[in-house]
Amino acid sequence: MKRRALATVLAAAMAATMIPAMAFAEEMPTITLLVPEYNAGKSLKNEHADEVIAAYESYTGIHADIKWGDNGVYSEVLGTTLMDYDNMPMIITVQGSLNGTIADAANQGAFWDLSEYLNDSERFPNLSTIAQSVRDGLSVGGEVIGIPRARELGRYGLSYRKDWAEKVGITEDPQTPEEVYQMLKAFTYEDPDGNGVDDTYGMEMTKYTGPFDIIQTWFGCGNGWVEQDGKLIPIHQTPEYKEALDWIKKSYDEGLMRSDWVTIDTSEWSNGCKKGEAGVFIDVMDSGRRIWDYFVNPDTYTPSVVNPDEPASMVLQGPVGGRTLATSGYNGFYVFPTDGAKTEED
């Protein structure tokens, strides 16, 4: 393996984790990267962006030459890039989880094996703490091919308005799907905001169906698949999945979520909770925390319905009955093409 080439690239990739820069040659080396573009050609072009770039280059001793790929068609950009061997960047950002396209390329030797580096706690103390399960998820043929953009494995779960719960007499976290259902029902029909108007519903939903995946785990479903009698079975073929669907349909039929949820854009998600229209939010815990932050922000301050002298708050419960949907442990990752970082001098 061309170890020095990869070590240089890794040093640049680790700049954000504040690992001291290695000793570099007098002339500043350049790394090339493919990165998703979210800002319509404006990334790193706003006021003071040049100062950020200068600070990065001063700290790392490396110049970054970034190729931007439109986020809306990034999978196509990625596919085209992987076929352009003569112009391959040294670092490629991959979105989502490891897929067939990346696995096929890895099987053909397109990427460096990072196993040795991820195990080197002396040189890379942060990288070496990546969970083994996450490394396994980024392995092809026994080789770890990507550095993950780390996320908590247990990031998903249930959040709810604490003051609404107190208003309707709920004093303990719901521990079963039935108890969650009773909370949704109370938040919909027992006037949790105390305004005397029938204007609330239990659960916030948009056309993004991720909350349904989380709810399914409360009934004992696997994470996409489950092992039965030595075979992998997709969860939609299990009785637990049907039980979860019945629960969701019952909640919908009884008006415990907005009837037009399938038409609501994901960008509007959490607005129902922020506006006091819904009391339960099922997603990542940090989203529930952001709703809470909205309540206490001076510009959007929201008083508690049980004590107006205090701000409203969210309970970030997480699992129901000890279960919640597991994440992959990462959200996208970085691969190092052998056609990009291809020499020891690189």
mmCIF file of C-alpha atoms in Angstrom:
data_model
loop_
_atom_site.group_PDB
_atom_site.id
_atom_site.type_symbol
_atom_site.label_atom_id
_atom_site.label_comp_id
_atom_site.label_asym_id
_atom_site.label_seq_id
_atom_site.Cartn_x
_atom_site.Cartn_y
_atom_site.Cartn_z
ATOM 1 C CA MET A 1 0.000 0.000 0.000
ATOM 2 C CA LYS A 2 1.182 3.518 -0.771
ATOM 3 C CA ARG A 3 1.109 4.466 2.886
ATOM 4 C CA ARG A 4 2.660 7.918 2.784
ATOM 5 C CA ALA A 5 0.231 9.098 0.114
ATOM 6 C CA LEU A 6 -2.742 8.020 2.163
ATOM 7 C CA ALA A 7 -1.277 9.383 5.386
ATOM 8 C CA THR A 8 -1.060 12.851 3.812
ATOM 9 C CA VAL A 9 -4.673 12.711 2.670
ATOM 10 C CA LEU A 10 -5.825 11.434 6.052
ATOM 11 C CA ALA A 11 -4.044 14.266 7.814
ATOM 12 C CA ALA A 12 -6.048 16.753 5.781
ATOM 13 C CA ALA A 13 -9.299 14.905 6.375
ATOM 14 C CA MET A 14 -8.693 15.014 10.108
ATOM 15 C CA ALA A 15 -8.165 18.772 10.264
ATOM 16 C CA ALA A 16 -11.689 19.331 11.622
ATOM 17 C CA THR A 17 -10.925 17.106 14.615
ATOM 18 C CA MET A 18 -7.975 19.310 15.562
ATOM 19 C CA ILE A 19 -5.237 16.725 15.086
ATOM 20 C CA PRO A 20 -1.950 18.680 14.804
ATOM 21 C CA ALA A 21 -0.725 18.897 11.228
ATOM 22 C CA MET A 22 2.114 16.675 10.140
ATOM 23 C CA ALA A 23 5.380 18.115 8.864
ATOM 24 C CA PHE A 24 4.951 19.065 5.221
ATOM 25 C CA ALA A 25 7.306 20.000 2.444
ATOM 26 C CA GLU A 26 8.076 23.685 2.005
ATOM 27 C CA GLU A 27 5.648 23.936 -0.913
ATOM 28 C CA MET A 28 2.043 23.536 0.222
ATOM 29 C CA PRO A 29 0.633 20.262 -1.178
ATOM 30 C CA THR A 30 -2.826 20.144 -2.715
ATOM 31 C CA ILE A 31 -5.573 17.633 -2.092
ATOM 32 C CA THR A 32 -8.528 17.314 -4.455
ATOM 33 C CA LEU A 33 -12.014 16.546 -3.165
ATOM 34 C CA LEU A 34 -15.512 15.868 -4.496
ATOM 35 C CA VAL A 35 -18.090 17.427 -2.175
ATOM 36 C CA PRO A 36 -21.908 17.863 -2.414
ATOM 37 C CA GLU A 37 -23.028 21.399 -3.291
ATOM 38 C CA TYR A 38 -26.062 22.542 -1.291
ATOM 39 C CA ASN A 39 -25.862 26.255 -1.975
ATOM 40 C CA ALA A 40 -26.267 26.721 -5.734
ATOM 41 C CA GLY A 41 -22.674 27.617 -6.468
ATOM 42 C CA LYS A 42 -22.235 29.869 -3.441
ATOM 43 C CA SER A 43 -20.319 27.546 -1.105
ATOM 44 C CA LEU A 44 -17.141 29.149 0.263
ATOM 45 C CA LYS A 45 -18.015 32.357 -1.588
ATOM 46 C CA ASN A 46 -19.833 34.286 1.128
ATOM 47 C CA GLU A 47 -18.317 37.131 3.130
ATOM 48 C CA HIS A 48 -15.282 36.017 5.180
ATOM 49 C CA ALA A 49 -15.118 32.663 3.370
ATOM 50 C CA ASP A 50 -11.602 33.523 2.231
ATOM 51 C CA GLU A 51 -10.592 33.969 5.874
ATOM 52 C CA VAL A 52 -11.956 30.525 6.725
ATOM 53 C CA ILE A 53 -10.021 28.975 3.844
ATOM 54 C CA ALA A 54 -6.825 30.791 4.849
ATOM 55 C CA ALA A 55 -7.174 29.613 8.455
ATOM 56 C CA TYR A 56 -7.702 26.033 7.319
ATOM 57 C CA GLU A 57 -4.662 26.103 5.047
ATOM 58 C CA SER A 58 -2.529 27.705 7.741
ATOM 59 C CA TYR A 59 -3.502 25.066 10.279
ATOM 60 C CA THR A 60 -3.128 22.020 8.024
ATOM 61 C CA GLY A 61 -0.420 23.178 5.652
ATOM 62 C CA ILE A 62 -2.567 21.884 2.789
ATOM 63 C CA HIS A 63 -4.453 23.550 -0.049
ATOM 64 C CA ALA A 64 -7.859 22.003 -0.825
ATOM 65 C CA ASP A 65 -9.029 21.987 -4.441
ATOM 66 C CA ILE A 66 -12.756 21.275 -4.184
ATOM 67 C CA LYS A 67 -14.939 19.996 -7.002
ATOM 68 C CA TRP A 68 -18.592 20.642 -6.176
ATOM 69 C CA GLY A 69 -21.345 18.223 -7.170
ATOM 70 C CA ASP A 70 -24.960 19.449 -7.251
ATOM 71 C CA ASN A 71 -26.695 17.758 -4.329
ATOM 72 C CA GLY A 72 -29.868 17.238 -6.372
ATOM 73 C CA VAL A 73 -28.064 14.964 -8.831
ATOM 74 C CA TYR A 74 -25.121 13.943 -6.673
ATOM 75 C CA SER A 75 -25.505 10.218 -7.284
ATOM 76 C CA GLU A 76 -25.095 10.861 -11.021
ATOM 77 C CA VAL A 77 -22.087 13.113 -10.372
ATOM 78 C CA LEU A 78 -20.551 10.398 -8.209
ATOM 79 C CA GLY A 79 -21.089 7.741 -10.869
ATOM 80 C CA THR A 80 -19.515 9.911 -13.566
ATOM 81 C CA THR A 81 -16.559 10.736 -11.332
ATOM 82 C CA LEU A 82 -15.851 7.076 -10.622
ATOM 83 C CA MET A 83 -15.540 6.449 -14.371
ATOM 84 C CA ASP A 84 -13.185 9.378 -15.027
ATOM 85 C CA TYR A 85 -9.944 7.669 -14.012
ATOM 86 C CA ASP A 86 -7.692 10.441 -15.339
ATOM 87 C CA ASN A 87 -9.340 13.158 -13.242
ATOM 88 C CA MET A 88 -10.085 11.251 -10.052
ATOM 89 C CA PRO A 89 -10.070 13.353 -6.857
ATOM 90 C CA MET A 90 -8.035 12.168 -3.884
ATOM 91 C CA ILE A 91 -11.072 12.237 -1.567
ATOM 92 C CA ILE A 92 -14.670 11.516 -2.583
ATOM 93 C CA THR A 93 -17.638 12.294 -0.356
ATOM 94 C CA VAL A 94 -20.266 9.542 -0.518
ATOM 95 C CA GLN A 95 -23.757 10.276 0.756
ATOM 96 C CA GLY A 96 -25.917 7.855 2.747
ATOM 97 C CA SER A 97 -24.857 4.285 3.405
ATOM 98 C CA LEU A 98 -22.553 2.001 1.470
ATOM 99 C CA ASN A 99 -24.388 0.951 -1.695
ATOM 100 C CA GLY A 100 -23.874 -1.423 -4.594
ATOM 101 C CA THR A 101 -22.100 1.136 -6.767
ATOM 102 C CA ILE A 102 -19.421 1.795 -4.156
ATOM 103 C CA ALA A 103 -19.146 -1.879 -3.205
ATOM 104 C CA ASP A 104 -18.625 -2.887 -6.849
ATOM 105 C CA ALA A 105 -15.935 -0.236 -7.258
ATOM 106 C CA ALA A 106 -14.258 -1.389 -4.040
ATOM 107 C CA ASN A 107 -14.227 -4.992 -5.249
ATOM 108 C CA GLN A 108 -12.327 -3.776 -8.290
ATOM 109 C CA GLY A 109 -9.696 -2.127 -6.089
ATOM 110 C CA ALA A 110 -10.879 1.448 -6.566
ATOM 111 C CA PHE A 111 -10.273 2.561 -2.974
ATOM 112 C CA TRP A 112 -7.564 2.339 -0.350
ATOM 113 C CA ASP A 113 -7.986 -0.091 2.536
ATOM 114 C CA LEU A 114 -8.122 2.129 5.632
ATOM 115 C CA SER A 115 -8.098 -0.660 8.232
ATOM 116 C CA GLU A 116 -4.532 -0.085 9.366
ATOM 117 C CA TYR A 117 -5.067 3.641 9.820
ATOM 118 C CA LEU A 118 -8.334 3.323 11.707
ATOM 119 C CA ASN A 119 -6.568 0.988 14.134
ATOM 120 C CA ASP A 120 -3.649 3.381 14.698
ATOM 121 C CA SER A 121 -4.631 5.058 17.972
ATOM 122 C CA GLU A 122 -1.293 6.832 18.285
ATOM 123 C CA ARG A 123 -1.432 8.669 14.967
ATOM 124 C CA PHE A 124 -5.212 8.948 14.660
ATOM 125 C CA PRO A 125 -6.728 8.911 18.182
ATOM 126 C CA ASN A 126 -10.152 10.070 16.991
ATOM 127 C CA LEU A 127 -10.475 7.776 13.995
ATOM 128 C CA SER A 128 -9.453 4.785 16.098
ATOM 129 C CA THR A 129 -12.506 5.238 18.343
ATOM 130 C CA ILE A 130 -14.950 4.508 15.512
ATOM 131 C CA ALA A 131 -17.168 1.611 16.608
ATOM 132 C CA GLN A 132 -16.384 -1.777 15.130
ATOM 133 C CA SER A 133 -19.982 -2.162 13.971
ATOM 134 C CA VAL A 134 -19.617 1.044 11.943
ATOM 135 C CA ARG A 135 -16.352 -0.171 10.444
ATOM 136 C CA ASP A 136 -18.044 -3.434 9.521
ATOM 137 C CA GLY A 137 -20.748 -1.454 7.744
ATOM 138 C CA LEU A 138 -18.094 0.274 5.658
ATOM 139 C CA SER A 139 -16.140 -2.864 4.836
ATOM 140 C CA VAL A 140 -15.961 -4.643 1.484
ATOM 141 C CA GLY A 141 -14.122 -7.948 1.255
ATOM 142 C CA GLY A 142 -12.723 -7.446 4.755
ATOM 143 C CA GLU A 143 -11.281 -4.017 3.937
ATOM 144 C CA VAL A 144 -12.579 -0.796 5.509
ATOM 145 C CA ILE A 145 -12.942 1.568 2.551
ATOM 146 C CA GLY A 146 -14.453 4.680 4.150
ATOM 147 C CA ILE A 147 -14.102 7.185 6.974
ATOM 148 C CA PRO A 148 -17.622 7.748 8.319
ATOM 149 C CA ARG A 149 -19.286 11.043 9.100
ATOM 150 C CA ALA A 150 -20.110 9.700 12.539
ATOM 151 C CA ARG A 151 -23.587 9.677 14.066
ATOM 152 C CA GLU A 152 -24.890 8.067 17.249
ATOM 153 C CA LEU A 153 -26.140 4.510 16.773
ATOM 154 C CA GLY A 154 -29.087 5.220 19.077
ATOM 155 C CA ARG A 155 -30.039 8.586 17.630
ATOM 156 C CA TYR A 156 -33.730 7.987 16.864
ATOM 157 C CA GLY A 157 -36.609 8.081 19.293
ATOM 158 C CA LEU A 158 -39.623 9.770 20.857
ATOM 159 C CA SER A 159 -39.784 13.390 22.029
ATOM 160 C CA TYR A 160 -42.858 15.067 23.514
ATOM 161 C CA ARG A 161 -44.084 18.316 25.078
ATOM 162 C CA LYS A 162 -43.539 17.977 28.820
ATOM 163 C CA ASP A 163 -45.964 20.759 29.739
ATOM 164 C CA TRP A 164 -48.686 19.251 27.555
ATOM 165 C CA ALA A 165 -48.206 15.928 29.296
ATOM 166 C CA GLU A 166 -48.524 17.576 32.697
ATOM 167 C CA LYS A 167 -51.626 19.444 31.521
ATOM 168 C CA VAL A 168 -53.433 16.204 30.602
ATOM 169 C CA GLY A 169 -52.235 14.335 33.698
ATOM 170 C CA ILE A 170 -49.445 12.206 32.192
ATOM 171 C CA THR A 171 -46.634 12.072 34.731
ATOM 172 C CA GLU A 172 -44.438 9.229 33.414
ATOM 173 C CA ASP A 173 -42.781 8.482 30.089
ATOM 174 C CA PRO A 174 -44.845 6.122 27.895
ATOM 175 C CA GLN A 175 -43.240 2.683 27.954
ATOM 176 C CA THR A 176 -45.402 0.789 25.449
ATOM 177 C CA PRO A 177 -47.019 1.556 22.089
ATOM 178 C CA GLU A 178 -50.378 1.565 23.872
ATOM 179 C CA GLU A 179 -49.187 4.246 26.276
ATOM 180 C CA VAL A 180 -47.881 6.325 23.351
ATOM 181 C CA TYR A 181 -51.291 5.924 21.702
ATOM 182 C CA GLN A 182 -52.998 7.164 24.873
ATOM 183 C CA MET A 183 -50.661 10.177 24.920
ATOM 184 C CA LEU A 184 -51.471 10.976 21.286
ATOM 185 C CA LYS A 185 -55.166 10.699 22.054
ATOM 186 C CA ALA A 186 -54.888 12.998 25.066
ATOM 187 C CA PHE A 187 -52.843 15.538 23.103
ATOM 188 C CA THR A 188 -55.534 15.520 20.400
ATOM 189 C CA TYR A 189 -58.760 15.563 22.400
ATOM 190 C CA GLU A 190 -58.039 16.795 25.948
ATOM 191 C CA ASP A 191 -57.104 20.416 25.125
ATOM 192 C CA PRO A 192 -53.410 20.168 26.144
ATOM 193 C CA ASP A 193 -52.765 23.855 25.358
ATOM 194 C CA GLY A 194 -55.702 24.939 27.548
ATOM 195 C CA ASN A 195 -57.204 27.375 25.037
ATOM 196 C CA GLY A 196 -60.606 25.693 24.923
ATOM 197 C CA VAL A 197 -60.352 25.138 21.165
ATOM 198 C CA ASP A 198 -60.103 21.812 19.330
ATOM 199 C CA ASP A 199 -56.909 22.764 17.472
ATOM 200 C CA THR A 200 -54.264 20.199 18.461
ATOM 201 C CA TYR A 201 -53.258 16.721 17.391
ATOM 202 C CA GLY A 202 -50.919 14.168 18.858
ATOM 203 C CA MET A 203 -48.077 13.451 16.451
ATOM 204 C CA GLU A 204 -46.275 15.697 13.991
ATOM 205 C CA MET A 205 -45.914 14.082 10.541
ATOM 206 C CA THR A 206 -44.839 15.052 7.029
ATOM 207 C CA LYS A 207 -44.460 13.060 3.818
ATOM 208 C CA TYR A 208 -41.173 11.725 5.205
ATOM 209 C CA THR A 209 -42.116 8.311 6.598
ATOM 210 C CA GLY A 210 -39.086 7.835 8.847
ATOM 211 C CA PRO A 211 -41.225 8.004 12.027
ATOM 212 C CA PHE A 212 -43.108 4.909 10.881
ATOM 213 C CA ASP A 213 -39.816 3.004 10.694
ATOM 214 C CA ILE A 214 -39.062 4.010 14.271
ATOM 215 C CA ILE A 215 -42.540 3.054 15.476
ATOM 216 C CA GLN A 216 -42.188 -0.410 13.940
ATOM 217 C CA THR A 217 -39.257 -1.211 16.212
ATOM 218 C CA TRP A 218 -41.469 -0.632 19.248
ATOM 219 C CA PHE A 219 -43.355 -3.767 18.201
ATOM 220 C CA GLY A 220 -40.212 -5.869 17.920
ATOM 221 C CA CYS A 221 -39.535 -5.471 14.192
ATOM 222 C CA GLY A 222 -35.977 -5.818 12.998
ATOM 223 C CA ASN A 223 -34.021 -2.989 11.414
ATOM 224 C CA GLY A 224 -35.102 -3.635 7.817
ATOM 225 C CA TRP A 225 -34.415 -7.358 8.115
ATOM 226 C CA VAL A 226 -34.728 -10.050 10.766
ATOM 227 C CA GLU A 227 -33.181 -13.486 11.074
ATOM 228 C CA GLN A 228 -35.661 -16.363 11.334
ATOM 229 C CA ASP A 229 -34.642 -20.031 11.194
ATOM 230 C CA GLY A 230 -31.271 -19.092 9.778
ATOM 231 C CA LYS A 231 -32.714 -16.959 6.982
ATOM 232 C CA LEU A 232 -32.861 -13.196 6.503
ATOM 233 C CA ILE A 233 -36.502 -12.097 6.221
ATOM 234 C CA PRO A 234 -37.609 -8.544 5.278
ATOM 235 C CA ILE A 235 -39.580 -7.118 8.169
ATOM 236 C CA HIS A 236 -42.678 -6.468 6.056
ATOM 237 C CA GLN A 237 -43.173 -10.257 6.038
ATOM 238 C CA THR A 238 -43.337 -10.471 9.840
ATOM 239 C CA PRO A 239 -46.410 -10.301 12.105
ATOM 240 C CA GLU A 240 -44.788 -7.528 14.152
ATOM 241 C CA TYR A 241 -44.737 -5.327 11.074
ATOM 242 C CA LYS A 242 -48.470 -5.845 10.488
ATOM 243 C CA GLU A 243 -49.124 -5.062 14.138
ATOM 244 C CA ALA A 244 -47.209 -1.792 13.786
ATOM 245 C CA LEU A 245 -49.129 -0.869 10.618
ATOM 246 C CA ASP A 246 -52.431 -1.488 12.396
ATOM 247 C CA TRP A 247 -51.309 0.843 15.202
ATOM 248 C CA ILE A 248 -50.325 3.560 12.735
ATOM 249 C CA LYS A 249 -53.595 3.232 10.784
ATOM 250 C CA LYS A 250 -55.625 3.384 13.993
ATOM 251 C CA SER A 251 -53.808 6.562 15.023
ATOM 252 C CA TYR A 252 -54.491 8.086 11.610
ATOM 253 C CA ASP A 253 -58.135 7.027 11.506
ATOM 254 C CA GLU A 254 -58.719 8.604 14.922
ATOM 255 C CA GLY A 255 -57.168 11.909 13.879
ATOM 256 C CA LEU A 256 -54.152 11.654 16.149
ATOM 257 C CA MET A 257 -51.966 13.002 13.339
ATOM 258 C CA ARG A 258 -52.830 15.577 10.707
ATOM 259 C CA SER A 259 -54.937 14.084 7.923
ATOM 260 C CA ASP A 260 -52.928 15.783 5.141
ATOM 261 C CA TRP A 261 -49.501 14.695 6.398
ATOM 262 C CA VAL A 262 -48.579 13.089 3.072
ATOM 263 C CA THR A 263 -48.760 16.513 1.370
ATOM 264 C CA ILE A 264 -46.597 18.349 3.915
ATOM 265 C CA ASP A 265 -43.046 18.952 2.747
ATOM 266 C CA THR A 266 -40.268 17.703 4.981
ATOM 267 C CA SER A 267 -38.916 21.257 5.238
ATOM 268 C CA GLU A 268 -42.007 22.042 7.332
ATOM 269 C CA TRP A 269 -41.274 19.263 9.792
ATOM 270 C CA SER A 270 -41.193 20.311 13.453
ATOM 271 C CA ASN A 271 -43.208 23.464 12.682
ATOM 272 C CA GLY A 272 -46.324 21.806 14.075
ATOM 273 C CA CYS A 273 -44.636 21.324 17.446
ATOM 274 C CA LYS A 274 -43.095 24.790 17.380
ATOM 275 C CA LYS A 275 -46.477 26.393 16.634
ATOM 276 C CA GLY A 276 -48.248 24.428 19.356
ATOM 277 C CA GLU A 277 -50.256 22.287 16.945
ATOM 278 C CA ALA A 278 -48.677 18.915 17.853
ATOM 279 C CA GLY A 279 -47.075 17.484 20.965
ATOM 280 C CA VAL A 280 -45.138 14.379 19.871
ATOM 281 C CA PHE A 281 -42.159 14.351 17.543
ATOM 282 C CA ILE A 282 -40.611 11.058 16.413
ATOM 283 C CA ASP A 283 -37.215 11.414 14.766
ATOM 284 C CA VAL A 284 -33.617 11.951 15.860
ATOM 285 C CA MET A 285 -33.182 13.252 19.382
ATOM 286 C CA ASP A 286 -31.301 16.329 18.214
ATOM 287 C CA SER A 287 -34.402 17.424 16.277
ATOM 288 C CA GLY A 288 -36.415 17.194 19.475
ATOM 289 C CA ARG A 289 -33.747 19.261 21.181
ATOM 290 C CA ARG A 290 -33.975 21.926 18.467
ATOM 291 C CA ILE A 291 -37.703 22.241 19.141
ATOM 292 C CA TRP A 292 -36.876 22.749 22.808
ATOM 293 C CA ASP A 293 -34.277 25.369 21.862
ATOM 294 C CA TYR A 294 -36.964 27.152 19.841
ATOM 295 C CA PHE A 295 -39.164 27.339 22.937
ATOM 296 C CA VAL A 296 -36.462 28.962 25.079
ATOM 297 C CA ASN A 297 -35.024 31.275 22.404
ATOM 298 C CA PRO A 298 -35.842 34.903 23.329
ATOM 299 C CA ASP A 299 -37.084 35.604 19.795
ATOM 300 C CA THR A 300 -39.424 32.603 19.735
ATOM 301 C CA TYR A 301 -40.062 32.188 23.456
ATOM 302 C CA THR A 302 -42.963 29.830 24.156
ATOM 303 C CA PRO A 303 -44.391 29.757 27.696
ATOM 304 C CA SER A 304 -45.373 26.531 29.393
ATOM 305 C CA VAL A 305 -49.118 25.888 29.424
ATOM 306 C CA VAL A 306 -48.974 24.850 33.099
ATOM 307 C CA ASN A 307 -46.638 27.609 34.315
ATOM 308 C CA PRO A 308 -46.451 30.693 32.058
ATOM 309 C CA ASP A 309 -43.439 31.927 34.016
ATOM 310 C CA GLU A 310 -41.372 29.071 32.581
ATOM 311 C CA PRO A 311 -40.649 28.118 28.974
ATOM 312 C CA ALA A 312 -42.198 25.080 27.347
ATOM 313 C CA SER A 313 -39.890 22.076 27.110
ATOM 314 C CA MET A 314 -39.490 18.717 25.411
ATOM 315 C CA VAL A 315 -38.822 15.338 26.997
ATOM 316 C CA LEU A 316 -36.216 13.543 24.862
ATOM 317 C CA GLN A 317 -37.205 10.017 25.774
ATOM 318 C CA GLY A 318 -35.686 7.959 22.971
ATOM 319 C CA PRO A 319 -36.741 4.297 23.057
ATOM 320 C CA VAL A 320 -40.231 2.976 23.789
ATOM 321 C CA GLY A 321 -40.219 -0.295 25.668
ATOM 322 C CA GLY A 322 -36.442 -0.346 25.434
ATOM 323 C CA ARG A 323 -36.461 -0.323 21.625
ATOM 324 C CA THR A 324 -35.769 2.206 18.915
ATOM 325 C CA LEU A 325 -34.482 2.156 15.361
ATOM 326 C CA ALA A 326 -30.707 1.910 15.096
ATOM 327 C CA THR A 327 -28.820 4.099 12.658
ATOM 328 C CA SER A 328 -25.890 2.917 10.578
ATOM 329 C CA GLY A 329 -23.655 4.917 12.910
ATOM 330 C CA TYR A 330 -22.789 7.346 10.143
ATOM 331 C CA ASN A 331 -24.321 9.687 7.595
ATOM 332 C CA GLY A 332 -22.184 9.472 4.515
ATOM 333 C CA PHE A 333 -18.471 8.752 4.366
ATOM 334 C CA TYR A 334 -15.226 9.552 2.596
ATOM 335 C CA VAL A 335 -13.374 7.189 0.275
ATOM 336 C CA PHE A 336 -9.836 7.582 -1.045
ATOM 337 C CA PRO A 337 -9.562 6.431 -4.682
ATOM 338 C CA THR A 338 -6.356 4.713 -5.694
ATOM 339 C CA ASP A 339 -6.559 6.612 -8.999
ATOM 340 C CA GLY A 340 -6.623 9.889 -7.030
ATOM 341 C CA ALA A 341 -4.007 9.402 -4.285
ATOM 342 C CA LYS A 342 -1.897 7.079 -6.391
ATOM 343 C CA THR A 343 1.761 7.763 -5.575
ATOM 344 C CA GLU A 344 3.846 8.022 -2.442
ATOM 345 C CA GLU A 345 4.648 11.616 -3.432
ATOM 346 C CA ASP A 346 0.894 12.380 -3.516
#
